[in-house]
Coordinates of C-alpha atoms (C1' of nucleotides) in Angstrom, one line a residue:
Chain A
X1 CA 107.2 50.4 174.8
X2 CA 104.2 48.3 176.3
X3 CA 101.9 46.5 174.5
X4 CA 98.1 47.2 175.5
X5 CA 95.2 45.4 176.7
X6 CA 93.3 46.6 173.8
X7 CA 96.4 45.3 171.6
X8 CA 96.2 41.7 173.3
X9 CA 92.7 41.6 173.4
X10 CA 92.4 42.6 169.7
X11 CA 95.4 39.6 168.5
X12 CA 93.3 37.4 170.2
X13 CA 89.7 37.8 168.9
X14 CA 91.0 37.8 165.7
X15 CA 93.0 34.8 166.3
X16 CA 89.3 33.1 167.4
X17 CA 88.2 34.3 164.5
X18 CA 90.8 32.8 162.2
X19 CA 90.3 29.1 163.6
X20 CA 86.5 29.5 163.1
X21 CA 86.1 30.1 159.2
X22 CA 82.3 29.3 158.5
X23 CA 80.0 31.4 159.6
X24 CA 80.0 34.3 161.8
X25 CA 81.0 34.4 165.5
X26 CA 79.4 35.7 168.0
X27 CA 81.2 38.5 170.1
X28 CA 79.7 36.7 173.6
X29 CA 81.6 33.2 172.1
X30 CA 84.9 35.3 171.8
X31 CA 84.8 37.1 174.9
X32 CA 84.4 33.7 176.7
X33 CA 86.6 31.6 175.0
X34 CA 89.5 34.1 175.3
X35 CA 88.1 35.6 178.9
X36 CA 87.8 39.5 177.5
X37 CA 84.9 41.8 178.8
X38 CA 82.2 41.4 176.2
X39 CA 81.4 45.2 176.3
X40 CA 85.2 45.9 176.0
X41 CA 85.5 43.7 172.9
X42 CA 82.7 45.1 171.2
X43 CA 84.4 48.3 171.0
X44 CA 87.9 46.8 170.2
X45 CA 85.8 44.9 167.5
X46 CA 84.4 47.7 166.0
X47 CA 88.3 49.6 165.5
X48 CA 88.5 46.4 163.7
X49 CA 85.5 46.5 161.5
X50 CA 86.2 50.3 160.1
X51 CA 89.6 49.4 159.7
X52 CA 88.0 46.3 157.4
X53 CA 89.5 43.5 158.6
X54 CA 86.8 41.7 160.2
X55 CA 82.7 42.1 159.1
X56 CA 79.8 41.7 161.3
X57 CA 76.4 40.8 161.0
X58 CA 73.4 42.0 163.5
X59 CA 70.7 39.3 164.8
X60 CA 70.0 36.4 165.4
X61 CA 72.6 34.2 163.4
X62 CA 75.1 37.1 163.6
X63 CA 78.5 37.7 164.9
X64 CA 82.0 38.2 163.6
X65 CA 84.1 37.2 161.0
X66 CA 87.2 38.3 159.2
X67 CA 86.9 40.6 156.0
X68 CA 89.9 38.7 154.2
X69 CA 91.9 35.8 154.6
X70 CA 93.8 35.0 157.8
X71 CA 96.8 34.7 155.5
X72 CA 96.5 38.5 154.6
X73 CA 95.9 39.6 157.8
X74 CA 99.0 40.3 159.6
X75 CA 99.3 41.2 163.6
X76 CA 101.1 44.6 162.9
X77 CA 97.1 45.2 160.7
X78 CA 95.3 44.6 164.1
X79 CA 97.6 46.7 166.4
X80 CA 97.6 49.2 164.3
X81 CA 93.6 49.7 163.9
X82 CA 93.5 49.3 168.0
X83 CA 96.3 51.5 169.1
X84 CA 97.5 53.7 165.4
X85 CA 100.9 53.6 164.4
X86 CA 103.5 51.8 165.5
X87 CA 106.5 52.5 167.2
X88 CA 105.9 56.7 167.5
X89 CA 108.3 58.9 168.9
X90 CA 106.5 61.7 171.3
X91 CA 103.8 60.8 169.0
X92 CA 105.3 62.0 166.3
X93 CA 106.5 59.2 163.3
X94 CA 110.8 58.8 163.4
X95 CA 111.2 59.4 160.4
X96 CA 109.6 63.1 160.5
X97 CA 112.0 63.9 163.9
X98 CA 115.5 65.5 163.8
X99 CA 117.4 65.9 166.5
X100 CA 120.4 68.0 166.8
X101 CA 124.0 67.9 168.8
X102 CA 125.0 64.5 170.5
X103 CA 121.8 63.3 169.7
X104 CA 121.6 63.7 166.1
X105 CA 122.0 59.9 165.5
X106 CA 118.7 59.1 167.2
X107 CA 116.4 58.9 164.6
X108 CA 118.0 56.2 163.2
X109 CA 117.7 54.2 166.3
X110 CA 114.1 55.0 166.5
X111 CA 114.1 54.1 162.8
X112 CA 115.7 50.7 163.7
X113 CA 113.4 50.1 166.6
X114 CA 110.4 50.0 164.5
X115 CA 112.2 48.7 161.3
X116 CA 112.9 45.4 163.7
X117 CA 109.2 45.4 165.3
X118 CA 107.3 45.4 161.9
X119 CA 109.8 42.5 160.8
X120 CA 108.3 40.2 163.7
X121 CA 104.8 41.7 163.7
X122 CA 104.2 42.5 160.1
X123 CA 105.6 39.3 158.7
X124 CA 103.0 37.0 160.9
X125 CA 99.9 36.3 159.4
X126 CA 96.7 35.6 161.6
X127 CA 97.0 32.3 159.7
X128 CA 100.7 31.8 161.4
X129 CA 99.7 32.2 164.2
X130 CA 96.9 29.6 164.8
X131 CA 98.5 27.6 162.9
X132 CA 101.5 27.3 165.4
X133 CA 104.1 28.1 162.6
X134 CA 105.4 30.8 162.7
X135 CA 107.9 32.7 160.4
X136 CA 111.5 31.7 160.4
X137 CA 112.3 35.2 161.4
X138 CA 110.3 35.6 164.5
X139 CA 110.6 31.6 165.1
X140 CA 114.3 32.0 165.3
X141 CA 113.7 34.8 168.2
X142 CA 111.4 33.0 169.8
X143 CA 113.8 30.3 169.8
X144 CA 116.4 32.0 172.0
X145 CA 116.9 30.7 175.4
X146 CA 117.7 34.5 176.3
X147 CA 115.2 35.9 175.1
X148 CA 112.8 34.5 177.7
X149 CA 114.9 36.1 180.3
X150 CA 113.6 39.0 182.4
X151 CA 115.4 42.2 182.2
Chain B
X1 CA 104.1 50.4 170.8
X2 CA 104.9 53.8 171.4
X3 CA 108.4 55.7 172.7
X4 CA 107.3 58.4 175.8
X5 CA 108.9 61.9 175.6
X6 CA 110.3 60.7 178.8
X7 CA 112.4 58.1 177.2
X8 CA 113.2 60.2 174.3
X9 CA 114.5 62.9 176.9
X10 CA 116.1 60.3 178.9
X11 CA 118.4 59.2 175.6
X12 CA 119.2 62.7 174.1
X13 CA 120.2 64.0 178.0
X14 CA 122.7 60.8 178.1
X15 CA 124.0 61.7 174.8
X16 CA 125.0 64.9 175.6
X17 CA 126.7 63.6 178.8
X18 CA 128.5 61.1 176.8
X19 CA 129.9 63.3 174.4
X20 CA 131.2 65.8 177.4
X21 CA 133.6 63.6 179.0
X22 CA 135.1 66.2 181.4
X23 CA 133.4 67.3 184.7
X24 CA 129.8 67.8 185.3
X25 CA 127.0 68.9 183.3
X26 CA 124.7 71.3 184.9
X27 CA 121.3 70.3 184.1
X28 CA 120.5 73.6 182.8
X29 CA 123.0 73.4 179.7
X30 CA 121.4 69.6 178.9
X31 CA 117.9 71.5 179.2
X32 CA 118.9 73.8 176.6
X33 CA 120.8 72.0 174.5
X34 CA 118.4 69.0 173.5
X35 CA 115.7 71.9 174.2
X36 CA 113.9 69.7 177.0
X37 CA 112.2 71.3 179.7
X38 CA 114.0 72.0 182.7
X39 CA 112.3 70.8 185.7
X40 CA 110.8 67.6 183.8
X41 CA 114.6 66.9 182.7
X42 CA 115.9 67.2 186.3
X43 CA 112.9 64.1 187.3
X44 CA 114.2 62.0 184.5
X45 CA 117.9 62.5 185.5
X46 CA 116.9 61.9 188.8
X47 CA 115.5 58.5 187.8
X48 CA 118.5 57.7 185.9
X49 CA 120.7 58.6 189.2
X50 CA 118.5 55.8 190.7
X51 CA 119.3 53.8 188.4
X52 CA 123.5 54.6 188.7
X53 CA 123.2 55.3 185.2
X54 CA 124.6 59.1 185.6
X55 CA 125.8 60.5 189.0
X56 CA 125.6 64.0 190.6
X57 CA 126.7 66.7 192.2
X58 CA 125.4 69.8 194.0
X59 CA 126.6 73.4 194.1
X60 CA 128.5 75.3 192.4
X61 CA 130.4 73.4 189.5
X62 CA 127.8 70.7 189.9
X63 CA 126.5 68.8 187.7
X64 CA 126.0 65.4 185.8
X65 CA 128.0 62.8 184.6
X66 CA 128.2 59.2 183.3
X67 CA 128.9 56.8 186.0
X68 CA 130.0 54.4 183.5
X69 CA 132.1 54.4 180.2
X70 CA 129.5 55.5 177.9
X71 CA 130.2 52.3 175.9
X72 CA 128.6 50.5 178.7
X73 CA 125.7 51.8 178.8
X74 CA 123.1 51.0 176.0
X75 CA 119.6 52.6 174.9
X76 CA 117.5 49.8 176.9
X77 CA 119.6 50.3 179.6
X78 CA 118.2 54.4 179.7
X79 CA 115.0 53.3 178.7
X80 CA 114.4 51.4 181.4
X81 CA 115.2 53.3 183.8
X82 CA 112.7 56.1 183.2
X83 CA 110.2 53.9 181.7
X84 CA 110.3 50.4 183.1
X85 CA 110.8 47.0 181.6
X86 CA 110.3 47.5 177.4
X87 CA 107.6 45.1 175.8
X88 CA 105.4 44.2 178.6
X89 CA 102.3 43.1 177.9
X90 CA 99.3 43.9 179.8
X91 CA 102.4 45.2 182.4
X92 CA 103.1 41.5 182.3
X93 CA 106.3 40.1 181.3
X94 CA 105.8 37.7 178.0
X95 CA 107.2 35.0 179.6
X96 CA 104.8 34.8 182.7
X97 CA 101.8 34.7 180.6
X98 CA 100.0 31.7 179.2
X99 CA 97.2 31.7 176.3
X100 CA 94.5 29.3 176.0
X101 CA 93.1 28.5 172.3
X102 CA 93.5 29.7 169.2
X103 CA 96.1 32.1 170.9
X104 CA 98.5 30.3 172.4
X105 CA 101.3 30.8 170.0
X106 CA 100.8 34.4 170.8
X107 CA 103.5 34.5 173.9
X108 CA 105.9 33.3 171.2
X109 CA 105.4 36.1 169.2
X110 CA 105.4 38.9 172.3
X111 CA 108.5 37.1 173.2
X112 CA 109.8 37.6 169.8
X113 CA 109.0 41.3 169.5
X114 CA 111.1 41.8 173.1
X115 CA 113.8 40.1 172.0
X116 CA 114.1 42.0 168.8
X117 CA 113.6 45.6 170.4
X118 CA 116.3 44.4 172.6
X119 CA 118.6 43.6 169.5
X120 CA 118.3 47.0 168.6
X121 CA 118.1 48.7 172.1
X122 CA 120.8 46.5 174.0
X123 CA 123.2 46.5 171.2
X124 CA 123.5 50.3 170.6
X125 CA 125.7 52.1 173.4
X126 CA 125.7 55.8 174.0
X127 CA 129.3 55.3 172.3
X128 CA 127.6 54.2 169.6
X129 CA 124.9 56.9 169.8
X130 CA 127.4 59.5 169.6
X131 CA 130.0 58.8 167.6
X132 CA 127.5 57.6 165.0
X133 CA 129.2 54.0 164.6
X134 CA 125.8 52.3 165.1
X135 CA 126.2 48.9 165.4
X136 CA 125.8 46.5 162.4
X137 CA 122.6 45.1 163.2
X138 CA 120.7 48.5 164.0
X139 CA 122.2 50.3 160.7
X140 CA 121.0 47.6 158.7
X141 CA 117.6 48.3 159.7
X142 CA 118.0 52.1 159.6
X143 CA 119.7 51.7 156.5
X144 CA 116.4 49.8 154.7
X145 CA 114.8 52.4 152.4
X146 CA 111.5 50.7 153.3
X147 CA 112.1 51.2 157.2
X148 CA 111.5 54.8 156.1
X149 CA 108.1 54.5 155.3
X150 CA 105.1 55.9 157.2
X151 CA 102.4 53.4 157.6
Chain C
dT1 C1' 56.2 41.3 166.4
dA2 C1' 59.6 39.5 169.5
dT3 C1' 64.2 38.3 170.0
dT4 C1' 68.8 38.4 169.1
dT5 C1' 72.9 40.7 168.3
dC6 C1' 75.9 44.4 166.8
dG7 C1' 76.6 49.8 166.6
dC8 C1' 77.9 53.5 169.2
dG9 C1' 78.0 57.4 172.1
dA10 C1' 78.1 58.7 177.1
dT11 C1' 80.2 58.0 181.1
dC12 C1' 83.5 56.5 184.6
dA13 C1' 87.5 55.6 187.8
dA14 C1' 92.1 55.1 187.8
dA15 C1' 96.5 55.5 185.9
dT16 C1' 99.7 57.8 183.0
dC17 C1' 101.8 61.7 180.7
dG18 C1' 104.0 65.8 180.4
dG19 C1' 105.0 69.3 183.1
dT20 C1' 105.3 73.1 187.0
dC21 C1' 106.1 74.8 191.8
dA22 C1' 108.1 75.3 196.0
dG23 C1' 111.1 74.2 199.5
dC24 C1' 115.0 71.5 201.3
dA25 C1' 119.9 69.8 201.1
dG26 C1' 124.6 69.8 199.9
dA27 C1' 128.7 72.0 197.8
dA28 C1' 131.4 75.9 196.6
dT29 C1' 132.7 80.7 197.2
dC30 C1' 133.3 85.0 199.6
Chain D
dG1 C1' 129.7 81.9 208.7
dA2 C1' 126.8 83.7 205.2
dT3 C1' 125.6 83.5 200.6
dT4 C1' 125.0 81.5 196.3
dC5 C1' 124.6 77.9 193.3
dT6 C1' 122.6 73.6 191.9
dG7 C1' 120.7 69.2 192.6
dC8 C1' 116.8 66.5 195.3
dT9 C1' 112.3 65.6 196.1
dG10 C1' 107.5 65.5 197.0
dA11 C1' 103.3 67.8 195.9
dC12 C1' 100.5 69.2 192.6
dC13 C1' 98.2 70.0 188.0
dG14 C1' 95.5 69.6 183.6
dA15 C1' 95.0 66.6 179.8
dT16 C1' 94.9 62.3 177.9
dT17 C1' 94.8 57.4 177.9
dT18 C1' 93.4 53.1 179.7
dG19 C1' 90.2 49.7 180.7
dA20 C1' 85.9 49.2 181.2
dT21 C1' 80.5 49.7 181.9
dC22 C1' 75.7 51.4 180.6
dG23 C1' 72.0 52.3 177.8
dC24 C1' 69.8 52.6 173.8
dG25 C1' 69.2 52.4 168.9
dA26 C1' 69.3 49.7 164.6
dA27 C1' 69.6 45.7 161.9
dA28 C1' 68.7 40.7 161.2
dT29 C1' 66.3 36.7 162.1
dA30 C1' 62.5 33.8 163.7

DNA sequence: TATTTCGCGATCAAATCGGTCAGCAGAATC
DNA sequence: GATTCTGCTGACCGATTTGATCGCGAAATA
């Protein structure tokens, strides 16, 4: 239940991407604005291109941009193209588990578990994010003195 | 974003504790019963042990048991103690890191996302696992037709 | 044509994952 | 006290993942 570098990495390029919105960016300006290893962000950038939410162009002049608008984009659509599915069970999706005895309950905590992280993740847009306003939802989390407390 | 056979192990093993309140467990019949390998399960239940989440005794008519009342122990609670703290980020805690640019609302949102896994994972007891009374919160989400839906 | 920049596979060290093995340490039984 | 049962624990293992680097090819521009 960790989130990735790759995952991070991947929010945040796009994010770069989503405050720049003429003209492509180029993958060293990302790297150095949001301190990611260039050669590591080309790769986590190209998940993101054949999952089609940003385009690139080669050359001089080229870079990165996003393939739709940063309102349509939402962070659950970028951890998915970096890291698959969210919110697996043994690798294996909830809903295709059963478990048997005590236990039988389970999947619909596992169910839950993801049901509540694609309420945060996919109801904020790129264009929430840099914007600084997020959702009601996931603002009202946010929100909670508690849930800044370590555990 | 992913749940470990581990913790999946972890929470079925409990389960079955839970729902034999009398006298220990051999780890043998929790192996079979959830159908969890044997010598794996006895790592995780050692872990758990650590944790004083389950107690133990060896010999003959050993076994495991719950050191608590298994309404006070909750899914994070298990989770945790085989996997570590849930949500980290980078293995960071959310609340320790700060973004710079177009990111910085991100540690909002990672907050967000550990404080709703905990809604689910904090709020569902092994009580609650096993007599299939899930809380309110968590069957709402399980009960969402959506929340069933590969993506 | 030269330069810039992305595309992409190969490779790499370290950590993690899922699991097994073997031997030791208590607890009960005989 | 010896034996048996069962948990305790560290070592180990192969496969995969993670986080990253290298090198070269292929576009795009100048």
């Amino acid at each position: 239940m960790r989130v990735s570098a790759k995952a991070d990495y991947a929010v945040r390029a796009v994010a770069e991407l989503a405050a720049s919105p003429d003209g492509p960016v180029k993958g060293e300006r990302l790297a150095d604005s949001q301190d990611i290893p260039l050669q590591f962000l080309e790769h986590i950038l190209l998940d993101l291109k054949h999952s089609g939410i940003v385009r690139a162009r080669r050359g001089a002049k080229g870079g990165y941009w996003l393939a739709k608008p940063a309102e349509d984009v939402s962070i659950a659509d970028v951890i998915r193209a970096v890291e698959g599915p969210i919110a697996h069970v043994q690798s294996a999706p909830p809903e295709s588990i059963t478990y048997t005895g005590s236990a039988r309950e389970l999947q619909n905590v596992w169910i839950a578990v993801r049901a509540s992280l694609r309420d945060v993740l996919e109801s904020t847009s790129l264009a929430d994010l840099v914007s600084g306003n997020l959702p009601d939802n996931v603002q009202r989390l946010a929100d909670d003195k508690d849930a800044w407390e370590p555990r």
